[in-house]
Amino acid sequence: MSQRRTRTNRDNNPNRGVSALRRTGLKRRVEMSRQPLPQPVLDPKKRSKVTVDPDHPLWGFFREDKKALNTPEEADTFGRPWVVEELRNKSWEDLHSLWWVCCRERNILATQEYERKRLKAGYGAAENMERFRVVGQTQKAIKHALTERYYAFEEARRVAVTDREVNLDAEPGSQAYTPLYSDETMMEEEYPVKRSAASPESTA
């Protein structure tokens, strides 16, 4: 009969690697590598220089000066939110750009808040929350202005369906509005000209 050989650890400890809390061991055998461990470079002159692209997208989480935190004076200096009355006169491109400016500002504020908690700076938390509120009010006003435009567009489309002068199925680039009456015809219908019964020849 063949005898089965039992595998033992190097120190003959059968409980080597067994967790004292979960009583579970390692799934595979752990061995020491013969490769030397990397040593830290303590001399700054021997360290390799890391070059960073100045246009890297992650710089969008910082201010233009690339500082992680603002000074107390800078943190307390900011403007008011945009209101709906001002945004009604803006174009689609302006509203789109302003929305992404607000998104970038929220990313910067979140980065500064994380760095403030990590460093335990002890200042700027109230100003940061106030800036969050201002940016949120601006984004809410943008949504309000776009919602008004959506309802105005839907109302205009509903009226255009029953308008004989508007062709909603027109091809792109073709004329979708064809007036049934010219300006002269409309003027004559609105202000008819009274003509005398006698002709110009008879009055001469």
PDB file of C-alpha atoms in Angstrom:
ATOM      1  CA  MET A   1       0.000   0.000   0.000  1.00  0.00           C
ATOM      2  CA  SER A   2       1.219   3.493  -0.861  1.00  0.00           C
ATOM      3  CA  GLN A   3       1.587   5.893   1.978  1.00  0.00           C
ATOM      4  CA  ARG A   4       0.395   9.454   1.500  1.00  0.00           C
ATOM      5  CA  ARG A   5       3.011  12.048   2.344  1.00  0.00           C
ATOM      6  CA  THR A   6       1.830  14.894   4.514  1.00  0.00           C
ATOM      7  CA  ARG A   7       2.967  18.355   3.515  1.00  0.00           C
ATOM      8  CA  THR A   8       4.355  20.410   6.362  1.00  0.00           C
ATOM      9  CA  ASN A   9       5.508  23.988   6.579  1.00  0.00           C
ATOM     10  CA  ARG A  10       9.113  24.907   6.967  1.00  0.00           C
ATOM     11  CA  ASP A  11       8.774  25.653  10.663  1.00  0.00           C
ATOM     12  CA  ASN A  12       6.519  22.608  11.181  1.00  0.00           C
ATOM     13  CA  ASN A  13       3.733  24.847  12.437  1.00  0.00           C
ATOM     14  CA  PRO A  14       0.379  23.591  11.071  1.00  0.00           C
ATOM     15  CA  ASN A  15      -1.401  26.799  12.148  1.00  0.00           C
ATOM     16  CA  ARG A  16       0.923  29.112  10.258  1.00  0.00           C
ATOM     17  CA  GLY A  17      -1.184  31.672   8.369  1.00  0.00           C
ATOM     18  CA  VAL A  18      -4.461  30.780  10.094  1.00  0.00           C
ATOM     19  CA  SER A  19      -6.530  33.780  11.131  1.00  0.00           C
ATOM     20  CA  ALA A  20      -7.092  34.023  14.877  1.00  0.00           C
ATOM     21  CA  LEU A  21     -10.542  35.553  14.297  1.00  0.00           C
ATOM     22  CA  ARG A  22     -11.957  33.694  11.301  1.00  0.00           C
ATOM     23  CA  ARG A  23      -9.907  30.480  11.694  1.00  0.00           C
ATOM     24  CA  THR A  24      -9.182  30.476   7.970  1.00  0.00           C
ATOM     25  CA  GLY A  25      -5.795  29.818   6.412  1.00  0.00           C
ATOM     26  CA  LEU A  26      -4.106  30.893   3.216  1.00  0.00           C
ATOM     27  CA  LYS A  27      -5.377  29.580  -0.082  1.00  0.00           C
ATOM     28  CA  ARG A  28      -1.902  29.022  -1.470  1.00  0.00           C
ATOM     29  CA  ARG A  29       1.552  28.551  -0.145  1.00  0.00           C
ATOM     30  CA  VAL A  30       3.408  31.757   0.620  1.00  0.00           C
ATOM     31  CA  GLU A  31       7.057  31.866  -0.329  1.00  0.00           C
ATOM     32  CA  MET A  32       9.688  34.531   0.053  1.00  0.00           C
ATOM     33  CA  SER A  33      10.874  36.018  -3.220  1.00  0.00           C
ATOM     34  CA  ARG A  34      14.568  36.130  -3.959  1.00  0.00           C
ATOM     35  CA  GLN A  35      14.263  39.456  -5.711  1.00  0.00           C
ATOM     36  CA  PRO A  36      15.642  42.362  -3.649  1.00  0.00           C
ATOM     37  CA  LEU A  37      13.127  44.877  -2.355  1.00  0.00           C
ATOM     38  CA  PRO A  38      13.238  48.354  -3.901  1.00  0.00           C
ATOM     39  CA  GLN A  39      15.007  50.941  -1.829  1.00  0.00           C
ATOM     40  CA  PRO A  40      13.674  54.495  -1.454  1.00  0.00           C
ATOM     41  CA  VAL A  41      15.709  57.259  -3.023  1.00  0.00           C
ATOM     42  CA  LEU A  42      16.520  59.651  -0.205  1.00  0.00           C
ATOM     43  CA  ASP A  43      18.710  62.022  -2.193  1.00  0.00           C
ATOM     44  CA  PRO A  44      16.502  64.565  -4.041  1.00  0.00           C
ATOM     45  CA  LYS A  45      19.175  65.011  -6.732  1.00  0.00           C
ATOM     46  CA  LYS A  46      18.944  61.350  -7.722  1.00  0.00           C
ATOM     47  CA  ARG A  47      15.170  61.289  -8.023  1.00  0.00           C
ATOM     48  CA  SER A  48      13.631  61.205 -11.479  1.00  0.00           C
ATOM     49  CA  LYS A  49      11.669  64.271 -12.488  1.00  0.00           C
ATOM     50  CA  VAL A  50       8.017  63.723 -13.318  1.00  0.00           C
ATOM     51  CA  THR A  51       6.733  65.941 -16.106  1.00  0.00           C
ATOM     52  CA  VAL A  52       3.038  66.810 -16.085  1.00  0.00           C
ATOM     53  CA  ASP A  53       1.128  68.102 -19.084  1.00  0.00           C
ATOM     54  CA  PRO A  54      -0.057  71.660 -18.276  1.00  0.00           C
ATOM     55  CA  ASP A  55      -3.243  70.922 -20.244  1.00  0.00           C
ATOM     56  CA  HIS A  56      -4.025  67.697 -18.380  1.00  0.00           C
ATOM     57  CA  PRO A  57      -7.797  67.292 -17.789  1.00  0.00           C
ATOM     58  CA  LEU A  58      -7.286  66.710 -14.056  1.00  0.00           C
ATOM     59  CA  TRP A  59      -6.149  70.311 -13.707  1.00  0.00           C
ATOM     60  CA  GLY A  60      -9.830  71.139 -14.145  1.00  0.00           C
ATOM     61  CA  PHE A  61     -10.305  70.168 -10.482  1.00  0.00           C
ATOM     62  CA  PHE A  62      -8.070  73.074  -9.407  1.00  0.00           C
ATOM     63  CA  ARG A  63      -7.989  76.839  -9.854  1.00  0.00           C
ATOM     64  CA  GLU A  64      -5.912  78.537 -12.510  1.00  0.00           C
ATOM     65  CA  ASP A  65      -3.034  78.922 -10.051  1.00  0.00           C
ATOM     66  CA  LYS A  66      -3.165  75.126  -9.376  1.00  0.00           C
ATOM     67  CA  LYS A  67      -3.491  75.612  -5.607  1.00  0.00           C
ATOM     68  CA  ALA A  68      -5.302  72.942  -3.608  1.00  0.00           C
ATOM     69  CA  LEU A  69      -6.735  75.440  -1.097  1.00  0.00           C
ATOM     70  CA  ASN A  70      -7.648  79.106  -1.178  1.00  0.00           C
ATOM     71  CA  THR A  71      -6.583  81.631   1.391  1.00  0.00           C
ATOM     72  CA  PRO A  72      -9.284  82.863   3.814  1.00  0.00           C
ATOM     73  CA  GLU A  73      -9.569  86.099   1.843  1.00  0.00           C
ATOM     74  CA  GLU A  74      -9.989  84.233  -1.454  1.00  0.00           C
ATOM     75  CA  ALA A  75     -12.500  81.808   0.036  1.00  0.00           C
ATOM     76  CA  ASP A  76     -14.692  84.679   1.201  1.00  0.00           C
ATOM     77  CA  THR A  77     -14.691  86.452  -2.196  1.00  0.00           C
ATOM     78  CA  PHE A  78     -17.377  85.287  -4.631  1.00  0.00           C
ATOM     79  CA  GLY A  79     -20.391  86.711  -6.431  1.00  0.00           C
ATOM     80  CA  ARG A  80     -24.121  86.127  -6.413  1.00  0.00           C
ATOM     81  CA  PRO A  81     -26.044  83.466  -8.363  1.00  0.00           C
ATOM     82  CA  TRP A  82     -27.595  84.117 -11.774  1.00  0.00           C
ATOM     83  CA  VAL A  83     -31.336  84.749 -11.796  1.00  0.00           C
ATOM     84  CA  VAL A  84     -33.935  83.542 -14.299  1.00  0.00           C
ATOM     85  CA  GLU A  85     -34.630  87.056 -15.621  1.00  0.00           C
ATOM     86  CA  GLU A  86     -30.993  87.350 -16.738  1.00  0.00           C
ATOM     87  CA  LEU A  87     -30.837  83.871 -18.248  1.00  0.00           C
ATOM     88  CA  ARG A  88     -33.958  84.321 -20.405  1.00  0.00           C
ATOM     89  CA  ASN A  89     -31.965  86.584 -22.734  1.00  0.00           C
ATOM     90  CA  LYS A  90     -29.065  84.145 -23.105  1.00  0.00           C
ATOM     91  CA  SER A  91     -28.571  81.909 -26.138  1.00  0.00           C
ATOM     92  CA  TRP A  92     -28.462  78.125 -26.062  1.00  0.00           C
ATOM     93  CA  GLU A  93     -24.668  78.190 -26.367  1.00  0.00           C
ATOM     94  CA  ASP A  94     -24.331  80.618 -23.445  1.00  0.00           C
ATOM     95  CA  LEU A  95     -26.559  78.498 -21.203  1.00  0.00           C
ATOM     96  CA  HIS A  96     -24.644  75.356 -22.187  1.00  0.00           C
ATOM     97  CA  SER A  97     -21.298  76.992 -21.397  1.00  0.00           C
ATOM     98  CA  LEU A  98     -22.558  78.406 -18.097  1.00  0.00           C
ATOM     99  CA  TRP A  99     -23.860  74.982 -17.046  1.00  0.00           C
ATOM    100  CA  TRP A 100     -20.448  73.356 -17.530  1.00  0.00           C
ATOM    101  CA  VAL A 101     -18.734  76.251 -15.765  1.00  0.00           C
ATOM    102  CA  CYS A 102     -20.960  75.462 -12.775  1.00  0.00           C
ATOM    103  CA  CYS A 103     -20.063  71.761 -13.014  1.00  0.00           C
ATOM    104  CA  ARG A 104     -16.349  72.604 -13.031  1.00  0.00           C
ATOM    105  CA  GLU A 105     -16.850  74.909 -10.037  1.00  0.00           C
ATOM    106  CA  ARG A 106     -18.555  72.109  -8.118  1.00  0.00           C
ATOM    107  CA  ASN A 107     -15.594  69.807  -8.847  1.00  0.00           C
ATOM    108  CA  ILE A 108     -13.158  72.441  -7.602  1.00  0.00           C
ATOM    109  CA  LEU A 109     -15.170  72.997  -4.422  1.00  0.00           C
ATOM    110  CA  ALA A 110     -15.363  69.245  -3.770  1.00  0.00           C
ATOM    111  CA  THR A 111     -11.585  68.943  -4.239  1.00  0.00           C
ATOM    112  CA  GLN A 112     -10.937  71.812  -1.846  1.00  0.00           C
ATOM    113  CA  GLU A 113     -13.320  70.353   0.733  1.00  0.00           C
ATOM    114  CA  TYR A 114     -11.529  66.987   0.595  1.00  0.00           C
ATOM    115  CA  GLU A 115      -8.127  68.647   0.933  1.00  0.00           C
ATOM    116  CA  ARG A 116      -9.387  70.813   3.806  1.00  0.00           C
ATOM    117  CA  LYS A 117     -10.531  67.746   5.748  1.00  0.00           C
ATOM    118  CA  ARG A 118      -7.275  65.921   5.016  1.00  0.00           C
ATOM    119  CA  LEU A 119      -5.100  68.787   6.227  1.00  0.00           C
ATOM    120  CA  LYS A 120      -7.499  69.755   9.042  1.00  0.00           C
ATOM    121  CA  ALA A 121      -7.142  73.366   7.967  1.00  0.00           C
ATOM    122  CA  GLY A 122      -9.872  74.604  10.293  1.00  0.00           C
ATOM    123  CA  TYR A 123     -11.180  77.338   8.016  1.00  0.00           C
ATOM    124  CA  GLY A 124     -13.188  77.771   4.844  1.00  0.00           C
ATOM    125  CA  ALA A 125     -15.906  75.150   5.472  1.00  0.00           C
ATOM    126  CA  ALA A 126     -18.716  77.702   5.823  1.00  0.00           C
ATOM    127  CA  GLU A 127     -17.561  79.681   2.775  1.00  0.00           C
ATOM    128  CA  ASN A 128     -17.303  76.465   0.759  1.00  0.00           C
ATOM    129  CA  MET A 129     -20.874  75.476   1.614  1.00  0.00           C
ATOM    130  CA  GLU A 130     -22.085  78.961   0.672  1.00  0.00           C
ATOM    131  CA  ARG A 131     -20.376  78.660  -2.694  1.00  0.00           C
ATOM    132  CA  PHE A 132     -22.046  75.287  -3.215  1.00  0.00           C
ATOM    133  CA  ARG A 133     -25.395  76.963  -2.552  1.00  0.00           C
ATOM    134  CA  VAL A 134     -24.693  79.795  -5.025  1.00  0.00           C
ATOM    135  CA  VAL A 135     -23.662  77.386  -7.789  1.00  0.00           C
ATOM    136  CA  GLY A 136     -26.697  75.207  -7.119  1.00  0.00           C
ATOM    137  CA  GLN A 137     -29.025  78.220  -7.405  1.00  0.00           C
ATOM    138  CA  THR A 138     -27.456  79.141 -10.750  1.00  0.00           C
ATOM    139  CA  GLN A 139     -27.985  75.631 -12.115  1.00  0.00           C
ATOM    140  CA  LYS A 140     -31.560  75.664 -10.851  1.00  0.00           C
ATOM    141  CA  ALA A 141     -32.169  78.964 -12.674  1.00  0.00           C
ATOM    142  CA  ILE A 142     -30.715  77.486 -15.885  1.00  0.00           C
ATOM    143  CA  LYS A 143     -33.143  74.558 -15.652  1.00  0.00           C
ATOM    144  CA  HIS A 144     -35.984  77.010 -15.067  1.00  0.00           C
ATOM    145  CA  ALA A 145     -35.112  79.044 -18.181  1.00  0.00           C
ATOM    146  CA  LEU A 146     -34.787  75.907 -20.328  1.00  0.00           C
ATOM    147  CA  THR A 147     -38.117  74.579 -19.032  1.00  0.00           C
ATOM    148  CA  GLU A 148     -39.822  77.829 -20.039  1.00  0.00           C
ATOM    149  CA  ARG A 149     -38.339  77.544 -23.525  1.00  0.00           C
ATOM    150  CA  TYR A 150     -39.496  73.949 -23.795  1.00  0.00           C
ATOM    151  CA  TYR A 151     -43.104  74.827 -22.966  1.00  0.00           C
ATOM    152  CA  ALA A 152     -42.992  77.812 -25.351  1.00  0.00           C
ATOM    153  CA  PHE A 153     -41.683  75.552 -28.128  1.00  0.00           C
ATOM    154  CA  GLU A 154     -44.375  72.942 -27.509  1.00  0.00           C
ATOM    155  CA  GLU A 155     -47.077  75.622 -27.575  1.00  0.00           C
ATOM    156  CA  ALA A 156     -45.710  77.020 -30.848  1.00  0.00           C
ATOM    157  CA  ARG A 157     -45.576  73.526 -32.353  1.00  0.00           C
ATOM    158  CA  ARG A 158     -49.187  72.871 -31.324  1.00  0.00           C
ATOM    159  CA  VAL A 159     -50.305  76.079 -33.024  1.00  0.00           C
ATOM    160  CA  ALA A 160     -48.231  75.321 -36.137  1.00  0.00           C
ATOM    161  CA  VAL A 161     -50.009  71.967 -36.620  1.00  0.00           C
ATOM    162  CA  THR A 162     -53.294  73.781 -37.391  1.00  0.00           C
ATOM    163  CA  ASP A 163     -51.684  76.648 -39.329  1.00  0.00           C
ATOM    164  CA  ARG A 164     -52.029  76.275 -43.118  1.00  0.00           C
ATOM    165  CA  GLU A 165     -49.038  78.521 -43.740  1.00  0.00           C
ATOM    166  CA  VAL A 166     -46.605  76.317 -41.785  1.00  0.00           C
ATOM    167  CA  ASN A 167     -45.260  73.045 -43.172  1.00  0.00           C
ATOM    168  CA  LEU A 168     -43.817  70.939 -40.350  1.00  0.00           C
ATOM    169  CA  ASP A 169     -42.763  68.198 -42.805  1.00  0.00           C
ATOM    170  CA  ALA A 170     -40.493  70.496 -44.816  1.00  0.00           C
ATOM    171  CA  GLU A 171     -37.046  69.202 -45.687  1.00  0.00           C
ATOM    172  CA  PRO A 172     -34.032  70.762 -43.960  1.00  0.00           C
ATOM    173  CA  GLY A 173     -33.005  73.866 -45.845  1.00  0.00           C
ATOM    174  CA  SER A 174     -36.354  74.337 -47.566  1.00  0.00           C
ATOM    175  CA  GLN A 175     -38.963  76.984 -46.766  1.00  0.00           C
ATOM    176  CA  ALA A 176     -41.278  75.879 -43.974  1.00  0.00           C
ATOM    177  CA  TYR A 177     -43.392  79.047 -43.906  1.00  0.00           C
ATOM    178  CA  THR A 178     -45.401  79.961 -46.990  1.00  0.00           C
ATOM    179  CA  PRO A 179     -47.735  82.964 -46.548  1.00  0.00           C
ATOM    180  CA  LEU A 180     -51.119  82.643 -48.245  1.00  0.00           C
ATOM    181  CA  TYR A 181     -51.499  86.396 -48.669  1.00  0.00           C
ATOM    182  CA  SER A 182     -48.970  88.993 -49.731  1.00  0.00           C
ATOM    183  CA  ASP A 183     -48.475  92.289 -47.935  1.00  0.00           C
ATOM    184  CA  GLU A 184     -50.356  94.198 -50.634  1.00  0.00           C
ATOM    185  CA  THR A 185     -53.362  91.883 -50.427  1.00  0.00           C
ATOM    186  CA  MET A 186     -53.510  92.164 -46.656  1.00  0.00           C
ATOM    187  CA  MET A 187     -53.313  95.971 -46.857  1.00  0.00           C
ATOM    188  CA  GLU A 188     -56.141  96.112 -49.398  1.00  0.00           C
ATOM    189  CA  GLU A 189     -58.336  93.851 -47.272  1.00  0.00           C
ATOM    190  CA  GLU A 190     -57.659  95.830 -44.126  1.00  0.00           C
ATOM    191  CA  TYR A 191     -57.835  99.316 -45.712  1.00  0.00           C
ATOM    192  CA  PRO A 192     -60.009  99.138 -48.857  1.00  0.00           C
ATOM    193  CA  VAL A 193     -59.649 102.039 -51.348  1.00  0.00           C
ATOM    194  CA  LYS A 194     -62.916 103.831 -52.257  1.00  0.00           C
ATOM    195  CA  ARG A 195     -63.136 104.581 -55.991  1.00  0.00           C
ATOM    196  CA  SER A 196     -65.540 107.140 -57.541  1.00  0.00           C
ATOM    197  CA  ALA A 197     -68.151 106.075 -60.076  1.00  0.00           C
ATOM    198  CA  ALA A 198     -66.981 108.571 -62.716  1.00  0.00           C
ATOM    199  CA  SER A 199     -63.964 107.680 -64.759  1.00  0.00           C
ATOM    200  CA  PRO A 200     -60.983 110.068 -65.076  1.00  0.00           C
ATOM    201  CA  GLU A 201     -61.790 110.639 -68.748  1.00  0.00           C
ATOM    202  CA  SER A 202     -65.342 111.899 -68.031  1.00  0.00           C
ATOM    203  CA  THR A 203     -64.154 114.372 -65.419  1.00  0.00           C
ATOM    204  CA  ALA A 204     -61.586 115.909 -67.725  1.00  0.00           C
TER     205      ALA A 204
END
